Amino acid sequence: MTLQSVAVGEAAEHGAHAAAARRRTLGGVAVVGLGYWGPNWARNLYQMQCARRVVCCDFSHQRLAHVKNLYPAIETTTELDDVLRDSGIEAVIVATPVSTHFDIASRSLAAGKSTLVEKPLATSAPAAHRLRTMARERGVTLMVGHTFEYSAPVLKIREIICSGELGDIFYVSSVRANLGLFQRDVNVAWDLATHDISIILMLLGQMPHEVSCHGQSHYRHNMEDVAMLTLRFANNLIAFVHVSWLDPNKIRRATIVGSRKMLVYDDTALQEKIRVYDKGVTISPYYDTYGDFQMSYRYGDVYIPRIEESEPLKVECEHFIDCIIRGRTPKTDATSGLRVVSVLEACERSLRSGGAFVPIEPGIEG
Ligand SMILES: NC(=O)c1ccc[n+]([C@@H]2O[C@H](COP(=O)([O-])OP(=O)(O)OC[C@H]3O[C@@H](n4cnc5c(N)ncnc54)[C@H](O)[C@@H]3O)[C@@H](O)[C@H]2O)c1
């Protein structure tokens, strides 16, 4: 994986998409799962008018009534099979609990629908791998909802790193904490750290070679509500990710330290989310005795880059529709989803073995 390949998300035309490329809107798009997050998808699809029909599917009549009340033109159903049998629906967005992703996404792909699966793509690397193969065999788009890869501040940070302004990256330290929302089927790493891992892999343009994870469950057996991940990369580059559902404050903060400059990203700030600090350390190259060892600290200016903000989910939604219509490979394609799942899976193994470092299995690309 190179930075360019991650950054640009190279376009690849699929033969099966040629007919779709002549159209500018889709016939129908379905959102499956209208709990906490799914209604945001329904809103964006409804407002963008990128499909002639928007169909919402959930077991819960109450959730369906809620979205129907907000967006009267949408259609609703409690049956996933209604969506899968409907030849007018070309794309399905899976916004159900993580443990259901593989089952729903594989049925959607088997029905020939382009599919977007919310993060993380699946609960294991083999399952993510299988989804990628199914999408390829059927020539349909498969995308994963790594929303922060569509966020303007994250894209700006990547631009700053790629320009070399920070120098060689030494480490990344990321904190994502708040009180709740506890998930029923996955621990806090699979829920929250998914975001940080996808951001870090995208910013650094490489996979870690080993990871370790410590965590603790306080409310439910083997369902950690606080965790600390360590990702080791080549050339001494290291990343730390602290995630928690048990924190009094909402924190969304990452620090990136380079050999030239340092950057702090605070996603909870209403404005001025990124600050670049001209701070660093220099070691004198010459000294005769240990006592002569000299470090000098540079305390320079701080600047705040200008960012054109837009809702990341809207950008992501437009990208998904555009990839289907043009037959392009999404920036956050199945391989991107597989990379993140592979890191999470290794973290899970580390967690179950007391935090030992666990290598990342090769064989993700391709
Ligand atoms: N990208 C982001 O920033 C972001 C943010 C939050 C959540 N998410 C992801 O969104 C997904 C959903 O999370 P949530 O917090 O909204 O969960 P939730 O539990 O609040 O809602 C899930 C909904 O799915 C419905 N459902 C479950 N199985 C179904 C099925 N087979 N058919 C129809 N409906 C079904 C449930 O009835 C429920 O209403 C998860 O994958 C989560 O990781 C992504």
CSV table of C-alpha atoms and ligand atoms in Angstrom, one decimal:
chain,number,residue,atom,x,y,z
A,1,MET,CA,0.0,0.0,0.0
A,2,THR,CA,1.5,3.4,-1.0
A,3,LEU,CA,0.4,6.8,0.1
A,4,GLN,CA,-0.6,7.6,-3.4
A,5,SER,CA,-2.7,4.5,-3.8
A,6,VAL,CA,-4.5,5.2,-0.6
A,7,ALA,CA,-4.8,8.9,-1.2
A,8,VAL,CA,-6.0,9.0,-4.7
A,9,GLY,CA,-8.1,5.8,-4.6
A,10,GLU,CA,-7.2,5.0,-8.2
A,11,ALA,CA,-10.2,4.7,-10.6
A,12,ALA,CA,-10.9,1.4,-12.2
A,13,GLU,CA,-13.6,1.0,-14.8
A,14,HIS,CA,-15.7,-2.1,-14.4
A,15,GLY,CA,-17.3,-3.5,-17.6
A,16,ALA,CA,-20.6,-4.2,-15.7
A,17,HIS,CA,-20.9,-0.5,-14.9
A,18,ALA,CA,-20.8,0.7,-18.4
A,19,ALA,CA,-24.6,1.1,-18.7
A,20,ALA,CA,-24.9,2.7,-15.3
A,21,ALA,CA,-22.3,5.3,-16.3
A,22,ARG,CA,-24.8,6.8,-18.8
A,23,ARG,CA,-27.2,7.7,-16.0
A,24,ARG,CA,-26.8,10.4,-13.5
A,25,THR,CA,-29.1,9.1,-10.8
A,26,LEU,CA,-29.8,5.7,-9.5
A,27,GLY,CA,-33.2,4.0,-9.6
A,28,GLY,CA,-33.3,3.1,-6.0
A,29,VAL,CA,-31.1,3.0,-2.9
A,30,ALA,CA,-32.0,1.2,0.3
A,31,VAL,CA,-30.8,1.9,3.9
A,32,VAL,CA,-30.9,-1.2,6.1
A,33,GLY,CA,-30.8,-0.3,9.9
A,34,LEU,CA,-32.5,2.9,11.1
A,35,GLY,CA,-31.1,3.0,14.7
A,36,TYR,CA,-28.7,5.7,15.8
A,37,TRP,CA,-26.7,6.1,12.6
A,38,GLY,CA,-28.9,4.9,9.7
A,39,PRO,CA,-31.2,8.0,9.7
A,40,ASN,CA,-28.2,10.1,8.7
A,41,TRP,CA,-27.8,8.0,5.6
A,42,ALA,CA,-31.6,8.4,4.9
A,43,ARG,CA,-31.3,12.2,5.3
A,44,ASN,CA,-28.4,12.5,2.9
A,45,LEU,CA,-29.9,10.3,0.2
A,46,TYR,CA,-33.2,12.1,0.6
A,47,GLN,CA,-31.6,15.6,0.4
A,48,MET,CA,-29.2,14.7,-2.4
A,49,GLN,CA,-31.9,13.4,-4.7
A,50,CYS,CA,-29.4,11.0,-6.2
A,51,ALA,CA,-31.9,8.2,-6.5
A,52,ARG,CA,-35.5,8.2,-7.7
A,53,ARG,CA,-36.5,6.0,-4.7
A,54,VAL,CA,-35.1,5.8,-1.2
A,55,VAL,CA,-36.2,2.6,0.7
A,56,CYS,CA,-35.6,2.2,4.4
A,57,CYS,CA,-35.6,-1.2,6.1
A,58,ASP,CA,-35.6,-2.0,9.8
A,59,PHE,CA,-37.3,-4.6,12.1
A,60,SER,CA,-38.6,-1.8,14.1
A,61,HIS,CA,-41.9,-0.2,13.0
A,62,GLN,CA,-41.1,2.7,15.4
A,63,ARG,CA,-37.8,3.5,13.7
A,64,LEU,CA,-39.4,3.3,10.3
A,65,ALA,CA,-42.2,5.6,11.4
A,66,HIS,CA,-39.6,8.0,12.7
A,67,VAL,CA,-37.8,8.4,9.4
A,68,LYS,CA,-41.0,8.4,7.4
A,69,ASN,CA,-42.2,11.3,9.5
A,70,LEU,CA,-39.0,13.2,8.7
A,71,TYR,CA,-38.8,12.3,5.0
A,72,PRO,CA,-42.3,11.5,3.8
A,73,ALA,CA,-41.3,10.4,0.3
A,74,ILE,CA,-39.2,7.5,1.4
A,75,GLU,CA,-40.6,3.9,1.2
A,76,THR,CA,-40.4,1.6,4.2
A,77,THR,CA,-40.3,-2.1,4.9
A,78,THR,CA,-39.5,-4.5,7.8
A,79,GLU,CA,-38.3,-7.2,5.4
A,80,LEU,CA,-34.8,-7.3,4.0
A,81,ASP,CA,-36.0,-9.8,1.4
A,82,ASP,CA,-38.3,-7.1,0.0
A,83,VAL,CA,-35.2,-5.0,-0.6
A,84,LEU,CA,-33.2,-7.8,-2.1
A,85,ARG,CA,-36.0,-9.0,-4.5
A,86,ASP,CA,-36.7,-5.4,-5.7
A,87,SER,CA,-34.9,-5.1,-9.1
A,88,GLY,CA,-35.3,-1.3,-9.0
A,89,ILE,CA,-33.0,-1.1,-6.0
A,90,GLU,CA,-29.4,-0.9,-7.2
A,91,ALA,CA,-27.6,-0.1,-4.0
A,92,VAL,CA,-27.9,-1.1,-0.4
A,93,ILE,CA,-26.4,0.7,2.6
A,94,VAL,CA,-25.9,-1.5,5.6
A,95,ALA,CA,-26.2,0.4,8.9
A,96,THR,CA,-27.0,-2.4,11.2
A,97,PRO,CA,-25.0,-3.7,14.3
A,98,VAL,CA,-21.5,-4.9,13.4
A,99,SER,CA,-22.2,-8.6,14.0
A,100,THR,CA,-24.8,-8.6,11.2
A,101,HIS,CA,-22.7,-6.9,8.6
A,102,PHE,CA,-21.4,-10.0,6.9
A,103,ASP,CA,-24.8,-11.7,6.7
A,104,ILE,CA,-26.6,-8.7,5.3
A,105,ALA,CA,-23.8,-7.5,3.0
A,106,SER,CA,-23.3,-11.0,1.5
A,107,ARG,CA,-27.0,-11.4,0.8
A,108,SER,CA,-27.0,-7.9,-0.8
A,109,LEU,CA,-24.0,-8.7,-3.0
A,110,ALA,CA,-25.5,-12.1,-3.9
A,111,ALA,CA,-28.6,-10.2,-5.0
A,112,GLY,CA,-26.4,-8.1,-7.3
A,113,LYS,CA,-26.6,-4.9,-5.4
A,114,SER,CA,-23.8,-2.4,-5.0
A,115,THR,CA,-23.2,-2.3,-1.2
A,116,LEU,CA,-21.9,0.1,1.3
A,117,VAL,CA,-21.2,-1.5,4.7
A,118,GLU,CA,-20.8,0.7,7.7
A,119,LYS,CA,-17.5,0.4,9.7
A,120,PRO,CA,-16.0,-2.0,10.3
A,121,LEU,CA,-16.6,-4.1,7.2
A,122,ALA,CA,-16.9,-7.4,9.1
A,123,THR,CA,-15.9,-9.1,12.3
A,124,SER,CA,-13.0,-11.1,10.8
A,125,ALA,CA,-10.5,-10.8,8.0
A,126,PRO,CA,-11.8,-14.0,6.2
A,127,ALA,CA,-15.3,-12.6,6.2
A,128,ALA,CA,-14.1,-9.2,4.8
A,129,HIS,CA,-12.0,-11.1,2.3
A,130,ARG,CA,-15.1,-13.1,1.2
A,131,LEU,CA,-17.2,-9.9,0.7
A,132,ARG,CA,-14.4,-8.5,-1.5
A,133,THR,CA,-14.4,-11.6,-3.6
A,134,MET,CA,-18.2,-11.7,-4.0
A,135,ALA,CA,-18.2,-8.0,-5.1
A,136,ARG,CA,-15.5,-8.7,-7.6
A,137,GLU,CA,-17.2,-11.8,-9.0
A,138,ARG,CA,-20.5,-9.9,-9.5
A,139,GLY,CA,-18.8,-6.7,-10.8
A,140,VAL,CA,-20.6,-4.5,-8.2
A,141,THR,CA,-19.3,-1.7,-6.0
A,142,LEU,CA,-18.4,-2.6,-2.4
A,143,MET,CA,-17.5,0.3,-0.1
A,144,VAL,CA,-16.9,0.6,3.6
A,145,GLY,CA,-18.1,3.5,5.8
A,146,HIS,CA,-14.8,4.9,7.0
A,147,THR,CA,-16.4,8.3,7.4
A,148,PHE,CA,-13.4,10.2,8.6
A,149,GLU,CA,-11.5,9.5,5.4
A,150,TYR,CA,-14.0,11.9,3.8
A,151,SER,CA,-13.6,14.6,6.5
A,152,ALA,CA,-12.0,17.9,5.4
A,153,PRO,CA,-9.7,18.2,8.5
A,154,VAL,CA,-8.3,14.6,8.0
A,155,LEU,CA,-7.8,15.3,4.3
A,156,LYS,CA,-6.0,18.6,5.2
A,157,ILE,CA,-3.7,16.7,7.6
A,158,ARG,CA,-2.9,14.2,4.9
A,159,GLU,CA,-2.0,17.1,2.6
A,160,ILE,CA,0.3,18.6,5.3
A,161,ILE,CA,2.0,15.2,5.9
A,162,CYS,CA,2.4,14.6,2.2
A,163,SER,CA,4.0,18.0,1.7
A,164,GLY,CA,6.8,17.0,4.1
A,165,GLU,CA,6.0,20.0,6.4
A,166,LEU,CA,6.0,17.8,9.5
A,167,GLY,CA,9.2,16.0,8.5
A,168,ASP,CA,9.5,12.3,9.2
A,169,ILE,CA,6.6,11.2,11.3
A,170,PHE,CA,7.7,9.9,14.7
A,171,TYR,CA,4.4,9.0,16.3
A,172,VAL,CA,0.6,9.5,16.3
A,173,SER,CA,-1.4,9.6,19.5
A,174,SER,CA,-5.2,9.5,19.2
A,175,VAL,CA,-7.9,9.6,21.9
A,176,ARG,CA,-11.6,8.9,21.2
A,177,ALA,CA,-13.6,8.9,24.4
A,178,ASN,CA,-17.0,9.8,25.8
A,179,LEU,CA,-19.7,8.4,28.0
A,180,GLY,CA,-21.5,5.7,25.9
A,181,LEU,CA,-22.8,4.6,23.5
A,182,PHE,CA,-22.2,1.1,24.6
A,183,GLN,CA,-22.6,-1.4,21.7
A,184,ARG,CA,-24.2,-4.8,22.4
A,185,ASP,CA,-22.2,-6.9,20.0
A,186,VAL,CA,-18.7,-5.6,19.8
A,187,ASN,CA,-16.2,-4.0,22.3
A,188,VAL,CA,-15.0,-0.4,22.3
A,189,ALA,CA,-12.0,-1.2,20.0
A,190,TRP,CA,-14.2,-2.6,17.2
A,191,ASP,CA,-16.6,0.3,17.7
A,192,LEU,CA,-14.5,3.4,18.2
A,193,ALA,CA,-10.9,2.5,17.3
A,194,THR,CA,-12.1,1.5,13.8
A,195,HIS,CA,-12.2,5.3,13.1
A,196,ASP,CA,-8.7,6.0,14.4
A,197,ILE,CA,-7.2,3.0,12.7
A,198,SER,CA,-8.7,4.0,9.3
A,199,ILE,CA,-7.5,7.5,9.8
A,200,ILE,CA,-4.0,6.4,10.8
A,201,LEU,CA,-3.6,3.9,7.9
A,202,MET,CA,-4.7,6.6,5.5
A,203,LEU,CA,-2.5,9.3,6.9
A,204,LEU,CA,0.6,7.1,7.1
A,205,GLY,CA,0.0,5.2,3.9
A,206,GLN,CA,1.2,1.9,5.4
A,207,MET,CA,0.2,-1.0,7.5
A,208,PRO,CA,1.6,-1.7,11.0
A,209,HIS,CA,3.6,-4.9,11.2
A,210,GLU,CA,2.5,-5.7,14.8
A,211,VAL,CA,-0.1,-4.4,17.3
A,212,SER,CA,-0.9,-4.8,20.9
A,213,CYS,CA,-4.1,-4.1,22.8
A,214,HIS,CA,-4.9,-3.8,26.5
A,215,GLY,CA,-8.4,-3.3,27.7
A,216,GLN,CA,-10.9,-3.9,30.5
A,217,SER,CA,-14.6,-4.7,30.8
A,218,HIS,CA,-16.4,-3.1,33.7
A,219,TYR,CA,-20.0,-3.8,32.8
A,220,ARG,CA,-20.2,-6.9,30.6
A,221,HIS,CA,-18.0,-10.0,30.4
A,222,ASN,CA,-15.3,-9.8,27.7
A,223,MET,CA,-16.9,-6.7,26.3
A,224,GLU,CA,-14.1,-4.1,26.9
A,225,ASP,CA,-15.4,-0.6,27.5
A,226,VAL,CA,-11.9,1.0,27.6
A,227,ALA,CA,-8.8,0.0,25.5
A,228,MET,CA,-5.4,1.1,24.6
A,229,LEU,CA,-3.9,0.0,21.2
A,230,THR,CA,-0.3,0.3,20.1
A,231,LEU,CA,0.5,0.0,16.4
A,232,ARG,CA,4.1,-0.5,15.4
A,233,PHE,CA,5.2,0.4,11.9
A,234,ALA,CA,8.5,0.3,10.0
A,235,ASN,CA,11.3,2.7,10.9
A,236,ASN,CA,10.4,3.2,14.6
A,237,LEU,CA,7.1,4.8,13.7
A,238,ILE,CA,4.5,4.1,16.3
A,239,ALA,CA,0.8,5.0,17.0
A,240,PHE,CA,-1.2,4.9,20.2
A,241,VAL,CA,-5.0,4.8,20.2
A,242,HIS,CA,-7.0,5.2,23.4
A,243,VAL,CA,-10.7,4.6,23.2
A,244,SER,CA,-13.3,4.6,25.9
A,245,TRP,CA,-17.1,4.5,26.4
A,246,LEU,CA,-16.5,5.5,30.1
A,247,ASP,CA,-15.1,9.0,30.0
A,248,PRO,CA,-16.7,12.1,31.5
A,249,ASN,CA,-15.7,14.2,28.5
A,250,LYS,CA,-16.1,13.8,24.8
A,251,ILE,CA,-12.6,13.8,23.4
A,252,ARG,CA,-11.7,13.4,19.7
A,253,ARG,CA,-8.1,14.4,19.6
A,254,ALA,CA,-5.0,13.3,17.7
A,255,THR,CA,-1.4,14.5,18.0
A,256,ILE,CA,1.0,13.9,15.2
A,257,VAL,CA,4.7,14.5,16.0
A,258,GLY,CA,7.2,14.8,13.2
A,259,SER,CA,10.9,15.6,13.1
A,260,ARG,CA,10.2,19.1,11.9
A,261,LYS,CA,6.8,20.1,13.3
A,262,MET,CA,3.9,18.8,15.4
A,263,LEU,CA,0.2,18.9,14.6
A,264,VAL,CA,-2.8,18.7,16.9
A,265,TYR,CA,-6.3,17.8,15.5
A,266,ASP,CA,-9.3,18.4,17.8
A,267,ASP,CA,-12.4,17.2,16.0
A,268,THR,CA,-14.7,18.5,18.8
A,269,ALA,CA,-13.6,22.1,18.1
A,270,LEU,CA,-16.3,24.0,16.3
A,271,GLN,CA,-13.6,25.9,14.3
A,272,GLU,CA,-9.9,25.7,14.1
A,273,LYS,CA,-9.7,21.9,14.3
A,274,ILE,CA,-6.1,21.7,13.3
A,275,ARG,CA,-3.1,23.5,14.8
A,276,VAL,CA,0.4,23.2,13.4
A,277,TYR,CA,3.2,23.8,15.9
A,278,ASP,CA,6.7,24.8,14.8
A,279,LYS,CA,8.2,23.0,17.8
A,280,GLY,CA,10.8,20.4,17.9
A,281,VAL,CA,14.1,19.1,19.4
A,282,THR,CA,17.6,19.3,17.9
A,283,ILE,CA,20.5,17.2,19.2
A,284,SER,CA,23.9,18.7,18.7
A,285,PRO,CA,25.8,16.4,16.3
A,286,TYR,CA,29.1,16.9,18.0
A,287,TYR,CA,30.0,16.2,21.7
A,288,ASP,CA,33.1,14.8,23.3
A,289,THR,CA,31.8,13.6,26.7
A,290,TYR,CA,28.4,12.6,27.9
A,291,GLY,CA,28.2,15.8,29.9
A,292,ASP,CA,28.5,17.7,26.6
A,293,PHE,CA,25.3,16.0,25.2
A,294,GLN,CA,23.1,18.9,24.1
A,295,MET,CA,19.5,19.0,23.2
A,296,SER,CA,17.9,22.3,22.1
A,297,TYR,CA,14.2,22.8,22.0
A,298,ARG,CA,12.5,25.0,19.4
A,299,TYR,CA,9.4,26.9,20.4
A,300,GLY,CA,8.2,28.5,17.2
A,301,ASP,CA,5.0,29.8,15.9
A,302,VAL,CA,1.6,28.1,15.7
A,303,TYR,CA,-0.7,28.3,12.8
A,304,ILE,CA,-4.2,27.2,12.0
A,305,PRO,CA,-4.8,26.0,8.4
A,306,ARG,CA,-8.0,27.2,6.7
A,307,ILE,CA,-10.4,24.3,6.1
A,308,GLU,CA,-13.6,24.3,3.9
A,309,GLU,CA,-15.8,22.2,6.1
A,310,SER,CA,-18.6,19.9,4.7
A,311,GLU,CA,-20.5,17.0,6.3
A,312,PRO,CA,-18.2,14.0,5.8
A,313,LEU,CA,-21.2,11.6,5.4
A,314,LYS,CA,-22.5,13.8,2.6
A,315,VAL,CA,-19.1,13.6,0.8
A,316,GLU,CA,-19.0,9.9,1.4
A,317,CYS,CA,-22.6,9.4,0.1
A,318,GLU,CA,-21.8,11.4,-3.0
A,319,HIS,CA,-18.7,9.3,-3.6
A,320,PHE,CA,-20.6,6.0,-3.2
A,321,ILE,CA,-23.2,7.0,-5.7
A,322,ASP,CA,-20.5,8.4,-8.1
A,323,CYS,CA,-18.5,5.2,-7.9
A,324,ILE,CA,-21.6,3.1,-8.8
A,325,ILE,CA,-22.6,5.4,-11.7
A,326,ARG,CA,-19.1,5.7,-13.1
A,327,GLY,CA,-17.9,2.2,-12.2
A,328,ARG,CA,-15.0,3.5,-10.1
A,329,THR,CA,-13.2,1.9,-7.2
A,330,PRO,CA,-14.1,3.7,-4.0
A,331,LYS,CA,-11.4,5.4,-1.9
A,332,THR,CA,-12.6,3.2,1.0
A,333,ASP,CA,-13.0,0.0,-0.9
A,334,ALA,CA,-13.1,-3.5,0.4
A,335,THR,CA,-9.3,-3.7,0.6
A,336,SER,CA,-9.4,-0.6,2.8
A,337,GLY,CA,-12.0,-2.3,5.0
A,338,LEU,CA,-10.0,-5.5,5.1
A,339,ARG,CA,-6.9,-3.6,6.3
A,340,VAL,CA,-8.7,-2.1,9.2
A,341,VAL,CA,-10.4,-5.4,10.1
A,342,SER,CA,-7.0,-7.2,10.0
A,343,VAL,CA,-5.6,-4.6,12.5
A,344,LEU,CA,-8.7,-5.0,14.7
A,345,GLU,CA,-8.5,-8.8,14.6
A,346,ALA,CA,-4.9,-8.7,15.6
A,347,CYS,CA,-5.8,-6.3,18.5
A,348,GLU,CA,-8.5,-8.8,19.6
A,349,ARG,CA,-5.9,-11.6,19.7
A,350,SER,CA,-3.6,-9.4,21.7
A,351,LEU,CA,-6.3,-8.5,24.1
A,352,ARG,CA,-7.0,-12.2,24.8
A,353,SER,CA,-3.4,-12.9,25.4
A,354,GLY,CA,-2.7,-10.1,27.9
A,355,GLY,CA,-1.6,-7.4,25.6
A,356,ALA,CA,1.2,-9.3,23.8
A,357,PHE,CA,2.4,-7.9,20.4
A,358,VAL,CA,0.7,-9.8,17.6
A,359,PRO,CA,1.9,-9.7,14.0
A,360,ILE,CA,-0.5,-8.5,11.2
A,361,GLU,CA,-1.3,-11.4,8.8
A,362,PRO,CA,0.0,-10.7,5.3
A,363,GLY,CA,-2.1,-11.3,2.2
A,364,ILE,CA,-4.5,-8.3,2.3
A,365,GLU,CA,-3.6,-6.6,-0.9
A,366,GLY,CA,-4.7,-7.9,-4.3
B,1,LIG,N1,-19.5,6.0,10.3
B,1,LIG,C1,-19.8,6.5,11.5
B,1,LIG,O1,-19.4,7.6,11.9
B,1,LIG,C2,-20.7,5.7,12.3
B,1,LIG,C3,-21.2,6.2,13.5
B,1,LIG,C4,-22.1,5.4,14.3
B,1,LIG,C5,-22.3,4.1,13.9
B,1,LIG,N2,-21.8,3.6,12.8
B,1,LIG,C6,-22.0,2.2,12.4
B,1,LIG,O2,-23.4,2.1,12.0
B,1,LIG,C7,-23.9,0.8,12.3
B,1,LIG,C8,-25.1,0.9,13.1
B,1,LIG,O3,-24.8,1.5,14.4
B,1,LIG,P1,-26.0,2.1,15.3
B,1,LIG,O4,-25.3,2.7,16.4
B,1,LIG,O5,-26.9,2.9,14.4
B,1,LIG,O6,-26.7,0.8,15.8
B,1,LIG,P2,-28.2,0.7,16.4
B,1,LIG,O7,-28.2,-0.5,17.2
B,1,LIG,O8,-28.6,2.0,17.0
B,1,LIG,O9,-29.2,0.5,15.1
B,1,LIG,C9,-29.2,-0.7,14.4
B,1,LIG,C10,-30.5,-0.8,13.7
B,1,LIG,O10,-30.5,-1.9,12.8
B,1,LIG,C11,-31.7,-2.6,12.9
B,1,LIG,N3,-31.5,-4.0,12.4
B,1,LIG,C12,-30.6,-4.9,12.9
B,1,LIG,N4,-30.6,-6.0,12.1
B,1,LIG,C13,-31.5,-5.8,11.1
B,1,LIG,C14,-31.9,-6.5,9.9
B,1,LIG,N5,-31.4,-7.8,9.7
B,1,LIG,N6,-32.7,-6.0,9.1
B,1,LIG,C15,-33.2,-4.7,9.3
B,1,LIG,N7,-32.9,-4.0,10.4
B,1,LIG,C16,-32.0,-4.5,11.3
B,1,LIG,C17,-32.1,-2.6,14.4
B,1,LIG,O11,-33.5,-2.8,14.5
B,1,LIG,C18,-31.7,-1.1,14.7
B,1,LIG,O12,-32.7,-0.2,14.5
B,1,LIG,C19,-22.7,0.1,13.0
B,1,LIG,O13,-22.0,-0.7,12.0
B,1,LIG,C20,-21.8,1.2,13.5
B,1,LIG,O14,-20.5,0.8,13.6
B,1,LIG,C21,-21.0,4.4,12.0
